[in-house]
mmCIF file of C-alpha atoms in Angstrom:
data_model
loop_
_atom_site.group_PDB
_atom_site.id
_atom_site.type_symbol
_atom_site.label_atom_id
_atom_site.label_comp_id
_atom_site.label_asym_id
_atom_site.label_seq_id
_atom_site.Cartn_x
_atom_site.Cartn_y
_atom_site.Cartn_z
ATOM 1 C CA MET A 1008 12.265 12.220 -48.468
ATOM 2 C CA ALA A 1009 14.466 9.637 -50.546
ATOM 3 C CA HIS A 1010 17.465 10.216 -51.563
ATOM 4 C CA THR A 1011 17.352 10.968 -55.051
ATOM 5 C CA ALA A 1012 19.089 13.023 -58.839
ATOM 6 C CA LEU A 1013 17.099 15.218 -57.520
ATOM 7 C CA THR A 1014 17.359 15.659 -53.748
ATOM 8 C CA PRO A 1015 20.247 19.134 -53.739
ATOM 9 C CA VAL A 1016 17.167 20.599 -56.067
ATOM 10 C CA PHE A 1017 14.241 19.977 -53.863
ATOM 11 C CA VAL A 1018 16.221 20.794 -50.614
ATOM 12 C CA GLY A 1019 17.766 24.226 -52.487
ATOM 13 C CA LEU A 1020 14.212 25.689 -52.904
ATOM 14 C CA ARG A 1021 13.337 24.343 -48.942
ATOM 15 C CA THR A 1022 16.749 26.296 -48.095
ATOM 16 C CA GLY A 1023 15.409 29.463 -49.656
ATOM 17 C CA LEU A 1024 11.752 29.371 -47.936
ATOM 18 C CA HIS A 1025 12.971 28.854 -45.225
ATOM 19 C CA VAL A 1026 15.249 31.760 -45.079
ATOM 20 C CA LEU A 1027 12.537 34.141 -46.697
ATOM 21 C CA PHE A 1028 10.184 33.178 -44.342
ATOM 22 C CA ALA A 1029 12.978 34.628 -42.167
ATOM 23 C CA ALA A 1030 13.812 37.676 -43.967
ATOM 24 C CA LEU A 1031 10.733 38.699 -44.366
ATOM 25 C CA LEU A 1032 9.867 38.467 -40.346
ATOM 26 C CA VAL A 1033 13.297 40.296 -39.564
ATOM 27 C CA VAL A 1034 11.712 42.851 -41.817
ATOM 28 C CA VAL A 1035 8.176 43.079 -39.548
ATOM 29 C CA VAL A 1036 9.748 42.700 -37.048
ATOM 30 C CA ALA A 1037 12.733 46.608 -37.572
ATOM 31 C CA ARG A 1038 9.203 47.907 -38.738
ATOM 32 C CA ALA A 1039 7.699 47.788 -35.509
ATOM 33 C CA VAL A 1040 11.092 48.716 -33.933
ATOM 34 C CA LEU A 1041 11.854 51.583 -36.398
ATOM 35 C CA ASP A 1042 7.938 53.345 -36.394
ATOM 36 C CA PRO A 1043 6.940 51.955 -32.615
ATOM 37 C CA ARG A 1044 3.403 52.256 -32.664
ATOM 38 C CA ASP A 1045 1.440 51.290 -29.881
ATOM 39 C CA ALA A 1046 0.581 47.616 -31.204
ATOM 40 C CA SER A 1047 4.491 46.941 -31.385
ATOM 41 C CA ALA A 1048 5.189 45.743 -28.696
ATOM 42 C CA ALA A 1049 2.165 43.212 -29.686
ATOM 43 C CA VAL A 1050 3.751 43.277 -33.045
ATOM 44 C CA ILE A 1051 7.484 41.820 -31.813
ATOM 45 C CA ALA A 1052 5.771 38.874 -29.027
ATOM 46 C CA LEU A 1053 3.533 37.722 -32.297
ATOM 47 C CA ALA A 1054 6.727 37.846 -34.915
ATOM 48 C CA LEU A 1055 8.590 35.881 -32.577
ATOM 49 C CA THR A 1056 5.645 33.386 -31.218
ATOM 50 C CA LEU A 1057 5.615 32.715 -35.217
ATOM 51 C CA GLY A 1058 9.528 32.175 -35.867
ATOM 52 C CA VAL A 1059 9.433 29.359 -33.594
ATOM 53 C CA THR A 1060 6.016 28.189 -34.296
ATOM 54 C CA TYR A 1061 7.624 28.179 -37.931
ATOM 55 C CA ALA A 1062 10.635 26.901 -36.726
ATOM 56 C CA LEU A 1063 8.325 23.156 -34.887
ATOM 57 C CA GLY A 1064 8.023 22.594 -38.106
ATOM 58 C CA ALA A 1065 10.370 21.288 -39.170
ATOM 59 C CA LEU A 1066 11.091 19.480 -35.849
ATOM 60 C CA LEU A 1067 7.085 17.800 -36.130
ATOM 61 C CA ALA A 1068 8.663 17.426 -39.926
ATOM 62 C CA ARG A 1069 10.886 14.779 -38.765
ATOM 63 C CA THR A 1070 8.973 13.367 -35.503
ATOM 64 C CA ALA A 1071 5.171 13.000 -36.670
ATOM 65 C CA GLN A 1072 5.233 12.657 -40.433
ATOM 66 C CA SER A 1073 2.267 10.032 -40.657
ATOM 67 C CA ARG A 1074 0.666 12.231 -38.053
ATOM 68 C CA ARG A 1075 -1.286 13.933 -40.649
ATOM 69 C CA LEU A 1076 -4.016 15.089 -36.751
ATOM 70 C CA ALA A 1077 -0.509 17.112 -35.859
ATOM 71 C CA THR A 1078 0.327 18.320 -38.365
ATOM 72 C CA SER A 1079 -2.898 20.453 -39.125
ATOM 73 C CA CYS A 1080 -3.380 21.386 -36.489
ATOM 74 C CA TRP A 1081 0.262 23.288 -36.058
ATOM 75 C CA LEU A 1082 -0.481 24.518 -39.653
ATOM 76 C CA ALA A 1083 -3.762 25.966 -38.424
ATOM 77 C CA ALA A 1084 -1.867 27.740 -35.627
ATOM 78 C CA LEU A 1085 0.485 29.030 -37.984
ATOM 79 C CA THR A 1086 -2.088 30.473 -40.398
ATOM 80 C CA ALA A 1087 -4.275 32.022 -36.906
ATOM 81 C CA GLU A 1088 -0.767 33.918 -35.990
ATOM 82 C CA TRP A 1089 -0.100 35.334 -39.630
ATOM 83 C CA LEU A 1090 -3.624 36.564 -39.516
ATOM 84 C CA VAL A 1091 -3.856 38.625 -36.703
ATOM 85 C CA LEU A 1092 -0.055 40.209 -37.245
ATOM 86 C CA THR A 1093 -0.992 41.177 -40.634
ATOM 87 C CA TRP A 1094 -4.414 42.391 -39.262
ATOM 88 C CA LEU A 1095 -1.990 44.294 -36.844
ATOM 89 C CA ILE A 1096 0.622 45.050 -38.958
ATOM 90 C CA ALA A 1097 0.484 45.657 -43.396
ATOM 91 C CA ASP A 1098 4.681 44.254 -44.119
ATOM 92 C CA ALA A 1099 3.359 41.090 -42.899
ATOM 93 C CA ALA A 1100 0.832 40.920 -45.601
ATOM 94 C CA TYR A 1101 4.224 39.444 -47.652
ATOM 95 C CA LEU A 1102 4.326 36.746 -45.425
ATOM 96 C CA VAL A 1103 1.464 35.018 -47.471
ATOM 97 C CA PHE A 1104 4.489 34.032 -49.746
ATOM 98 C CA PRO A 1105 5.763 30.917 -48.153
ATOM 99 C CA LEU A 1106 2.734 29.595 -46.319
ATOM 100 C CA PHE A 1107 1.733 29.318 -50.489
ATOM 101 C CA PHE A 1108 4.028 26.869 -50.626
ATOM 102 C CA LEU A 1109 3.137 25.025 -47.237
ATOM 103 C CA TYR A 1110 -0.362 24.872 -48.460
ATOM 104 C CA LEU A 1111 0.434 23.224 -51.682
ATOM 105 C CA HIS A 1112 2.623 20.282 -49.761
ATOM 106 C CA LEU A 1113 0.237 20.010 -46.807
ATOM 107 C CA LEU A 1114 -3.276 20.330 -48.358
ATOM 108 C CA GLY A 1115 -2.788 18.879 -52.135
ATOM 109 C CA ARG A 1116 -3.558 20.819 -55.032
ATOM 110 C CA TRP A 1117 -7.109 21.098 -54.389
ATOM 111 C CA TRP A 1118 -7.325 22.153 -50.557
ATOM 112 C CA GLY A 1119 -4.413 24.165 -50.744
ATOM 113 C CA SER A 1120 -5.114 25.668 -54.152
ATOM 114 C CA ALA A 1121 -7.823 26.660 -52.287
ATOM 115 C CA ALA A 1122 -5.850 28.383 -49.051
ATOM 116 C CA ILE A 1123 -3.862 30.152 -51.458
ATOM 117 C CA LEU A 1124 -7.382 31.940 -52.690
ATOM 118 C CA ALA A 1125 -8.852 33.397 -49.646
ATOM 119 C CA SER A 1126 -4.987 34.000 -47.628
ATOM 120 C CA THR A 1127 -5.148 36.467 -50.889
ATOM 121 C CA ALA A 1128 -7.944 37.939 -50.193
ATOM 122 C CA PHE A 1129 -6.938 38.272 -47.145
ATOM 123 C CA ALA A 1130 -3.887 39.919 -47.477
ATOM 124 C CA ILE A 1131 -5.379 42.134 -50.391
ATOM 125 C CA VAL A 1132 -8.401 43.577 -48.005
ATOM 126 C CA ALA A 1133 -5.292 43.541 -44.690
ATOM 127 C CA LEU A 1134 -3.619 45.688 -47.375
ATOM 128 C CA GLY A 1135 -6.381 47.867 -48.527
ATOM 129 C CA LEU A 1136 -7.288 48.851 -44.385
ATOM 130 C CA HIS A 1137 -3.916 49.493 -44.141
ATOM 131 C CA GLY A 1138 -2.531 51.570 -46.345
ATOM 132 C CA GLY A 1139 -5.520 52.028 -48.762
ATOM 133 C CA TRP A 1140 -6.944 50.821 -51.718
ATOM 134 C CA SER A 1141 -4.492 50.815 -55.083
ATOM 135 C CA VAL A 1142 -3.573 48.413 -57.725
ATOM 136 C CA GLY A 1143 -0.900 47.474 -56.442
ATOM 137 C CA GLY A 1144 -2.174 45.834 -53.182
ATOM 138 C CA VAL A 1145 -4.193 44.091 -55.402
ATOM 139 C CA VAL A 1146 -2.260 42.803 -58.022
ATOM 140 C CA GLY A 1147 1.004 42.022 -56.186
ATOM 141 C CA PRO A 1148 -1.225 39.715 -53.873
ATOM 142 C CA LEU A 1149 -2.972 37.673 -56.912
ATOM 143 C CA VAL A 1150 0.608 37.812 -59.007
ATOM 144 C CA GLY A 1151 2.571 36.041 -55.694
ATOM 145 C CA ALA A 1152 -0.642 33.582 -55.903
ATOM 146 C CA GLY A 1153 -0.542 32.173 -59.406
ATOM 147 C CA VAL A 1154 3.703 32.440 -58.860
ATOM 148 C CA ALA A 1155 3.303 29.953 -56.118
ATOM 149 C CA LEU A 1156 1.002 27.980 -57.671
ATOM 150 C CA LEU A 1157 2.785 27.861 -60.952
ATOM 151 C CA ILE A 1158 5.960 26.370 -59.002
ATOM 152 C CA GLY A 1159 4.530 24.515 -56.128
ATOM 153 C CA LEU A 1160 2.209 22.155 -58.901
ATOM 154 C CA GLY A 1161 5.573 22.136 -61.337
ATOM 155 C CA TYR A 1162 7.332 20.928 -57.880
ATOM 156 C CA GLN A 1163 4.547 18.540 -57.373
ATOM 157 C CA ALA A 1164 5.025 17.021 -60.738
ATOM 158 C CA LEU A 1165 8.846 17.880 -59.890
ATOM 159 C CA ALA A 1166 8.398 14.781 -56.824
ATOM 160 C CA ARG A 1167 6.296 12.333 -58.223
ATOM 161 C CA GLU A 1168 8.702 12.204 -62.236
ATOM 162 C CA ALA A 1169 11.711 11.883 -59.072
ATOM 163 C CA GLN A 1170 9.794 9.366 -57.064
ATOM 164 C CA GLN A 1171 9.056 7.284 -60.514
ATOM 165 C CA ARG A 1172 11.705 7.225 -61.326
ATOM 166 C CA GLU A 1173 13.587 6.789 -58.590
ATOM 167 C CA ALA A 1174 11.291 3.504 -58.571
ATOM 168 C CA LEU A 1175 12.238 2.353 -61.575
ATOM 169 C CA VAL A 1176 15.519 2.924 -61.369
ATOM 170 C CA GLN A 1177 15.601 0.326 -58.360
ATOM 171 C CA GLU A 1178 12.728 -2.734 -60.682
ATOM 172 C CA LEU A 1179 16.152 -2.142 -63.346
ATOM 173 C CA LEU A 1180 19.081 -2.576 -59.777
ATOM 174 C CA THR A 1181 16.301 -5.379 -58.981
ATOM 175 C CA THR A 1182 15.995 -7.804 -62.655
ATOM 176 C CA ARG A 1183 19.315 -6.876 -63.651
ATOM 177 C CA GLY A 1184 20.428 -8.666 -60.344
ATOM 178 C CA ARG A 1185 17.826 -11.579 -60.859
ATOM 179 C CA LEU A 1186 19.421 -11.997 -64.405
ATOM 180 C CA ALA A 1187 22.996 -11.725 -62.643
ATOM 181 C CA ALA A 1188 21.474 -14.274 -59.947
ATOM 182 C CA THR A 1189 20.300 -16.493 -63.545
ATOM 183 C CA GLU A 1190 23.014 -16.317 -65.520
ATOM 184 C CA HIS A 1191 25.385 -17.661 -62.608
ATOM 185 C CA GLU A 1192 23.275 -20.285 -62.678
ATOM 186 C CA SER A 1193 22.713 -21.677 -65.806
ATOM 187 C CA GLY A 1194 26.111 -21.111 -66.296
ATOM 188 C CA VAL A 1195 26.982 -23.309 -63.482
ATOM 189 C CA LEU A 1196 24.512 -25.910 -64.318
ATOM 190 C CA ALA A 1197 26.341 -25.597 -68.083
ATOM 191 C CA GLU A 1198 29.634 -25.912 -66.249
ATOM 192 C CA ARG A 1199 27.969 -29.294 -64.093
ATOM 193 C CA ALA A 1200 26.549 -30.858 -67.647
ATOM 194 C CA ARG A 1201 30.019 -30.108 -68.853
ATOM 195 C CA LEU A 1202 32.094 -31.985 -66.085
ATOM 196 C CA ALA A 1203 29.531 -34.538 -66.330
ATOM 197 C CA ARG A 1204 30.023 -35.768 -69.978
ATOM 198 C CA GLU A 1205 33.667 -34.892 -69.662
ATOM 199 C CA ILE A 1206 34.012 -38.395 -66.745
ATOM 200 C CA HIS A 1207 31.187 -40.371 -68.745
ATOM 201 C CA ASP A 1208 33.538 -39.726 -72.156
ATOM 202 C CA THR A 1209 36.320 -40.194 -70.351
ATOM 203 C CA LEU A 1210 36.854 -41.737 -66.645
ATOM 204 C CA ALA A 1211 34.052 -43.328 -66.582
ATOM 205 C CA GLN A 1212 34.658 -45.035 -70.611
ATOM 206 C CA GLY A 1213 38.145 -45.273 -69.441
ATOM 207 C CA LEU A 1214 37.552 -47.394 -66.097
ATOM 208 C CA SER A 1215 34.859 -49.107 -67.837
ATOM 209 C CA SER A 1216 37.280 -50.431 -71.110
ATOM 210 C CA ILE A 1217 39.811 -51.647 -68.285
ATOM 211 C CA GLN A 1218 37.282 -53.582 -66.000
ATOM 212 C CA MET A 1219 35.961 -55.258 -68.976
ATOM 213 C CA LEU A 1220 39.825 -55.929 -69.656
ATOM 214 C CA LEU A 1221 41.038 -57.411 -66.940
ATOM 215 C CA HIS A 1222 37.932 -59.737 -66.672
ATOM 216 C CA ALA A 1223 39.080 -61.093 -69.617
ATOM 217 C CA ALA A 1224 42.249 -62.160 -68.761
ATOM 218 C CA GLU A 1225 40.958 -63.436 -65.180
ATOM 219 C CA ARG A 1226 38.815 -65.189 -67.442
ATOM 220 C CA ALA A 1227 41.692 -66.301 -69.766
ATOM 221 C CA ASP A 1228 43.913 -68.343 -67.361
ATOM 222 C CA GLY A 1229 42.443 -68.654 -63.907
ATOM 223 C CA ASP A 1230 45.433 -70.225 -62.189
ATOM 224 C CA ARG A 1231 48.431 -68.127 -63.507
ATOM 225 C CA PRO A 1232 50.562 -66.515 -61.283
ATOM 226 C CA GLY A 1233 49.413 -63.126 -59.925
ATOM 227 C CA ILE A 1234 45.617 -63.760 -60.355
ATOM 228 C CA ASP A 1235 44.771 -62.193 -57.122
ATOM 229 C CA HIS A 1236 46.714 -59.260 -57.963
ATOM 230 C CA ILE A 1237 44.081 -58.491 -61.662
ATOM 231 C CA ARG A 1238 41.222 -59.852 -59.915
ATOM 232 C CA LEU A 1239 42.620 -57.248 -57.041
ATOM 233 C CA ALA A 1240 42.447 -53.958 -60.155
ATOM 234 C CA ARG A 1241 39.743 -56.042 -61.232
ATOM 235 C CA GLU A 1242 37.324 -54.983 -58.402
ATOM 236 C CA THR A 1243 38.986 -51.595 -58.154
ATOM 237 C CA ALA A 1244 39.323 -50.141 -61.698
ATOM 238 C CA ALA A 1245 34.333 -51.612 -60.858
ATOM 239 C CA ALA A 1246 34.938 -49.626 -57.382
ATOM 240 C CA ASN A 1247 36.172 -46.690 -59.119
ATOM 241 C CA LEU A 1248 33.742 -46.815 -61.805
ATOM 242 C CA VAL A 1249 30.892 -46.683 -59.889
ATOM 243 C CA GLU A 1250 32.469 -43.639 -57.980
ATOM 244 C CA ALA A 1251 32.944 -42.334 -61.461
ATOM 245 C CA ARG A 1252 28.275 -42.564 -62.108
ATOM 246 C CA ARG A 1253 27.816 -41.013 -58.758
ATOM 247 C CA PHE A 1254 29.832 -38.178 -59.870
ATOM 248 C CA ILE A 1255 27.349 -37.926 -62.589
ATOM 249 C CA ARG A 1256 24.440 -38.377 -61.307
ATOM 250 C CA GLU A 1257 25.387 -36.155 -59.139
ATOM 251 C CA LEU A 1258 26.663 -33.377 -61.476
ATOM 252 C CA THR A 1259 23.499 -33.928 -64.357
ATOM 253 C CA PRO A 1260 19.533 -32.469 -62.966
ATOM 254 C CA PRO A 1261 17.868 -34.497 -60.778
ATOM 255 C CA GLN A 1262 15.255 -34.583 -62.987
ATOM 256 C CA LEU A 1263 17.886 -37.010 -64.933
ATOM 257 C CA ASP A 1264 19.338 -39.271 -62.785
ATOM 258 C CA ASP A 1265 17.575 -41.762 -64.048
ATOM 259 C CA GLN A 1266 19.625 -41.370 -67.974
ATOM 260 C CA THR A 1267 16.929 -40.864 -69.778
ATOM 261 C CA LEU A 1268 15.103 -37.797 -70.688
ATOM 262 C CA ALA A 1269 11.820 -38.684 -71.023
ATOM 263 C CA GLY A 1270 10.620 -41.094 -68.136
ATOM 264 C CA ALA A 1271 11.817 -36.984 -66.197
ATOM 265 C CA LEU A 1272 9.547 -34.930 -68.297
ATOM 266 C CA ARG A 1273 6.562 -37.840 -67.917
ATOM 267 C CA ARG A 1274 7.374 -37.574 -63.806
ATOM 268 C CA LEU A 1275 7.425 -33.867 -63.577
ATOM 269 C CA ALA A 1276 3.763 -33.962 -65.837
ATOM 270 C CA ALA A 1277 2.851 -36.427 -63.090
ATOM 271 C CA THR A 1278 3.215 -34.545 -59.898
ATOM 272 C CA GLN A 1279 5.146 -30.810 -60.887
ATOM 273 C CA TRP A 1280 2.802 -30.072 -63.552
ATOM 274 C CA ALA A 1281 -0.621 -31.983 -62.724
ATOM 275 C CA ASP A 1282 -0.158 -29.850 -59.327
ATOM 276 C CA GLN A 1283 -0.044 -26.996 -61.081
ATOM 277 C CA GLY A 1284 -3.445 -27.832 -63.358
ATOM 278 C CA LEU A 1285 -2.152 -28.582 -66.358
ATOM 279 C CA ASP A 1286 -2.385 -31.790 -68.289
ATOM 280 C CA VAL A 1287 1.190 -32.075 -70.085
ATOM 281 C CA ARG A 1288 1.770 -35.094 -72.126
ATOM 282 C CA VAL A 1289 4.738 -36.973 -73.385
ATOM 283 C CA ARG A 1290 5.390 -37.928 -76.239
ATOM 284 C CA VAL A 1291 9.445 -39.333 -76.690
ATOM 285 C CA SER A 1292 10.648 -43.029 -76.975
ATOM 286 C CA ASP A 1293 13.061 -43.565 -73.931
ATOM 287 C CA ALA A 1294 14.977 -45.447 -77.127
ATOM 288 C CA VAL A 1295 16.390 -41.775 -78.379
ATOM 289 C CA ALA A 1296 19.314 -41.737 -77.128
ATOM 290 C CA LEU A 1297 21.538 -38.528 -76.318
ATOM 291 C CA PRO A 1298 23.980 -36.721 -75.397
ATOM 292 C CA MET A 1299 24.056 -35.997 -71.396
ATOM 293 C CA HIS A 1300 24.461 -32.228 -71.839
ATOM 294 C CA LEU A 1301 21.933 -31.888 -74.993
ATOM 295 C CA GLN A 1302 19.152 -33.811 -72.226
ATOM 296 C CA THR A 1303 19.580 -31.330 -70.038
ATOM 297 C CA ALA A 1304 19.524 -28.426 -72.341
ATOM 298 C CA LEU A 1305 16.098 -30.006 -73.285
ATOM 299 C CA LEU A 1306 14.662 -30.812 -70.023
ATOM 300 C CA ARG A 1307 15.584 -26.973 -69.535
ATOM 301 C CA ILE A 1308 13.321 -25.653 -72.530
ATOM 302 C CA THR A 1309 10.408 -27.460 -71.428
ATOM 303 C CA GLN A 1310 10.850 -26.186 -67.583
ATOM 304 C CA GLY A 1311 10.236 -22.684 -68.872
ATOM 305 C CA ALA A 1312 7.755 -23.587 -72.046
ATOM 306 C CA ILE A 1313 5.221 -25.507 -69.390
ATOM 307 C CA ALA A 1314 5.822 -22.393 -67.182
ATOM 308 C CA ASN A 1315 4.861 -20.293 -69.035
ATOM 309 C CA VAL A 1316 2.453 -22.243 -70.368
ATOM 310 C CA ILE A 1317 0.731 -22.279 -66.658
ATOM 311 C CA GLN A 1318 1.420 -18.349 -66.137
ATOM 312 C CA HIS A 1319 -0.052 -16.963 -69.103
ATOM 313 C CA ALA A 1320 -2.114 -19.205 -71.604
ATOM 314 C CA GLN A 1321 -4.771 -20.326 -69.430
ATOM 315 C CA ALA A 1322 -4.658 -23.648 -71.451
ATOM 316 C CA SER A 1323 -5.970 -27.145 -69.595
ATOM 317 C CA THR A 1324 -3.855 -29.455 -72.008
ATOM 318 C CA ALA A 1325 -0.162 -29.278 -73.001
ATOM 319 C CA THR A 1326 1.868 -31.604 -75.805
ATOM 320 C CA VAL A 1327 5.498 -32.338 -75.481
ATOM 321 C CA THR A 1328 6.947 -33.885 -78.423
ATOM 322 C CA ILE A 1329 10.330 -34.695 -79.691
ATOM 323 C CA THR A 1330 11.177 -36.718 -82.127
ATOM 324 C CA VAL A 1331 13.822 -37.723 -84.253
ATOM 325 C CA ASP A 1332 14.326 -38.559 -88.124
ATOM 326 C CA GLY A 1333 18.305 -39.691 -88.466
ATOM 327 C CA ASP A 1334 19.885 -36.329 -87.582
ATOM 328 C CA ASP A 1335 18.491 -34.105 -86.744
ATOM 329 C CA LEU A 1336 15.798 -33.384 -83.624
ATOM 330 C CA ARG A 1337 12.464 -31.936 -83.305
ATOM 331 C CA PHE A 1338 11.248 -30.829 -79.898
ATOM 332 C CA SER A 1339 8.475 -29.112 -79.200
ATOM 333 C CA VAL A 1340 5.719 -27.406 -75.890
ATOM 334 C CA ALA A 1341 1.881 -27.296 -77.274
ATOM 335 C CA ASP A 1342 -0.503 -25.970 -75.707
ATOM 336 C CA ASP A 1343 -4.559 -25.265 -75.956
ATOM 337 C CA GLY A 1344 -4.517 -21.738 -74.205
ATOM 338 C CA VAL A 1345 -5.802 -18.135 -75.664
ATOM 339 C CA GLY A 1346 -2.830 -17.608 -77.433
ATOM 340 C CA PHE A 1347 -1.367 -14.079 -77.731
ATOM 341 C CA ASP A 1348 -0.637 -12.191 -80.898
ATOM 342 C CA ALA A 1349 3.106 -12.383 -82.061
ATOM 343 C CA ALA A 1350 3.686 -9.276 -83.991
ATOM 344 C CA PRO A 1351 5.488 -7.839 -81.821
ATOM 345 C CA LEU A 1352 7.934 -9.852 -81.584
ATOM 346 C CA PRO A 1353 10.486 -10.452 -84.038
ATOM 347 C CA THR A 1354 10.644 -13.057 -86.708
ATOM 348 C CA GLN A 1355 14.428 -13.476 -87.455
ATOM 349 C CA ASP A 1356 15.919 -13.556 -83.474
ATOM 350 C CA LEU A 1357 13.742 -14.104 -80.595
ATOM 351 C CA SER A 1358 16.588 -13.505 -78.432
ATOM 352 C CA THR A 1359 15.965 -9.745 -78.854
ATOM 353 C CA SER A 1360 12.317 -10.123 -77.370
ATOM 354 C CA ASP A 1361 10.914 -8.533 -74.587
ATOM 355 C CA ALA A 1362 9.993 -12.157 -72.976
ATOM 356 C CA PHE A 1363 12.618 -12.873 -70.471
ATOM 357 C CA GLY A 1364 11.637 -16.565 -70.644
ATOM 358 C CA LEU A 1365 11.266 -16.757 -74.426
ATOM 359 C CA ARG A 1366 14.223 -14.619 -74.983
ATOM 360 C CA ALA A 1367 16.046 -17.463 -72.294
ATOM 361 C CA THR A 1368 15.665 -19.849 -74.311
ATOM 362 C CA ALA A 1369 16.465 -18.709 -77.652
ATOM 363 C CA GLU A 1370 19.534 -18.118 -76.443
ATOM 364 C CA ARG A 1371 19.748 -21.368 -74.518
ATOM 365 C CA VAL A 1372 19.104 -22.774 -78.227
ATOM 366 C CA GLN A 1373 21.799 -20.574 -80.135
ATOM 367 C CA GLN A 1374 24.342 -22.214 -78.258
ATOM 368 C CA LEU A 1375 22.800 -25.332 -79.222
ATOM 369 C CA GLY A 1376 23.358 -24.106 -82.868
ATOM 370 C CA GLY A 1377 19.573 -24.794 -83.809
ATOM 371 C CA THR A 1378 15.893 -23.001 -84.497
ATOM 372 C CA LEU A 1379 13.588 -21.867 -82.715
ATOM 373 C CA THR A 1380 10.160 -21.187 -84.093
ATOM 374 C CA LEU A 1381 7.347 -19.963 -82.714
ATOM 375 C CA ASP A 1382 3.655 -20.694 -84.280
ATOM 376 C CA THR A 1383 0.937 -18.501 -82.010
ATOM 377 C CA ALA A 1384 -2.358 -16.177 -82.601
ATOM 378 C CA VAL A 1385 -4.925 -15.118 -79.647
ATOM 379 C CA GLY A 1386 -7.477 -18.381 -79.355
ATOM 380 C CA ARG A 1387 -6.076 -21.162 -81.196
ATOM 381 C CA GLY A 1388 -2.690 -21.641 -77.847
ATOM 382 C CA THR A 1389 1.205 -21.908 -79.082
ATOM 383 C CA THR A 1390 3.239 -24.209 -80.802
ATOM 384 C CA LEU A 1391 7.127 -23.347 -79.726
ATOM 385 C CA THR A 1392 9.681 -25.799 -82.273
ATOM 386 C CA VAL A 1393 12.931 -26.545 -81.867
ATOM 387 C CA ASP A 1394 15.010 -28.032 -84.559
ATOM 388 C CA LEU A 1395 18.535 -29.589 -84.195
ATOM 389 C CA SER A 1396 21.265 -30.941 -85.586
ATOM 390 C CA LEU A 1397 22.156 -33.894 -83.400
ATOM 391 C CA GLU A 1398 25.795 -34.438 -85.793
ATOM 392 C CA ALA A 1399 26.695 -30.925 -84.803
ATOM 393 C CA LEU A 1400 26.001 -31.906 -80.935
ATOM 394 C CA SER A 1401 28.304 -34.740 -81.741
#
């Protein structure tokens, strides 16, 4: 059994049953010794055999858990020995109580219950034949069988709940690990984008300005003393500018190597998304100049939205649109899929949604200071819209 918070309870119950069986077996042997009869020797020998057979069950449980035939043969042998022992001495009838739990555990609810009823009937008949019929001889085994059924079924329900809880905990741990990895990846991408933006806005721009100034000085008077040093400085600045731009390309997402969001989206639409059976139409002007970190964010939002469309929407066409009106940018992804009921989703704060992809998109939009809206209904597709202020992002 896998270790859970309830494992000590299960171990305690099983240990108690083992102790009970051993104690009842000792009582049977003691009665045979203290009250000798013709069958006392047979009772003692059979009781010891029953104890050894019962002990073999622990070894069998460790080495042959998947061999149902071996377990069934062991249970049949244990039952047969108990039947013979009970026929020889009435005190052995009480051993049926721990056997009840074995029947339920190994045979299941229905066959186990049938075995309990049959063994109870045999115990009642054996007690009646040995000591005469009485109310206690009939009611006692019946009460014991009822109690065993209740405890056994409760034990099984508790075990199932423990397994479900353990599976849930494992799922939560796995999800937490994935979320941590995703958050780490997002943080790395954000930091790379920030570094690329800083290099572009400071180092690259500075080197470009130095190159232009040196080039102007070189053209102004090509015969002045030290012109070779000026030319060398210009060439060094140009080489360093090339390196800086290479750093920027390596820090930005590979899809944005051409420095245009429109080109990256069209390339994904023609390759990756088309291969997955979705016709993605891109309506973005190449002339729209956006900061690199904003291009990266919109690219990630688009990838997440299209992934949801492919996985859930059953759509054939999706349209990605980016429009800029002054300082206002509107980004949208619309599909012609089946849509869904958006009523369970919070209308004011989509970042609290249970949908991880939608929540991640909402959090990214919030980091950009924008707003995210979702327009959908069953049977009419879905449109995801992001409104941003370019002035706030500059």
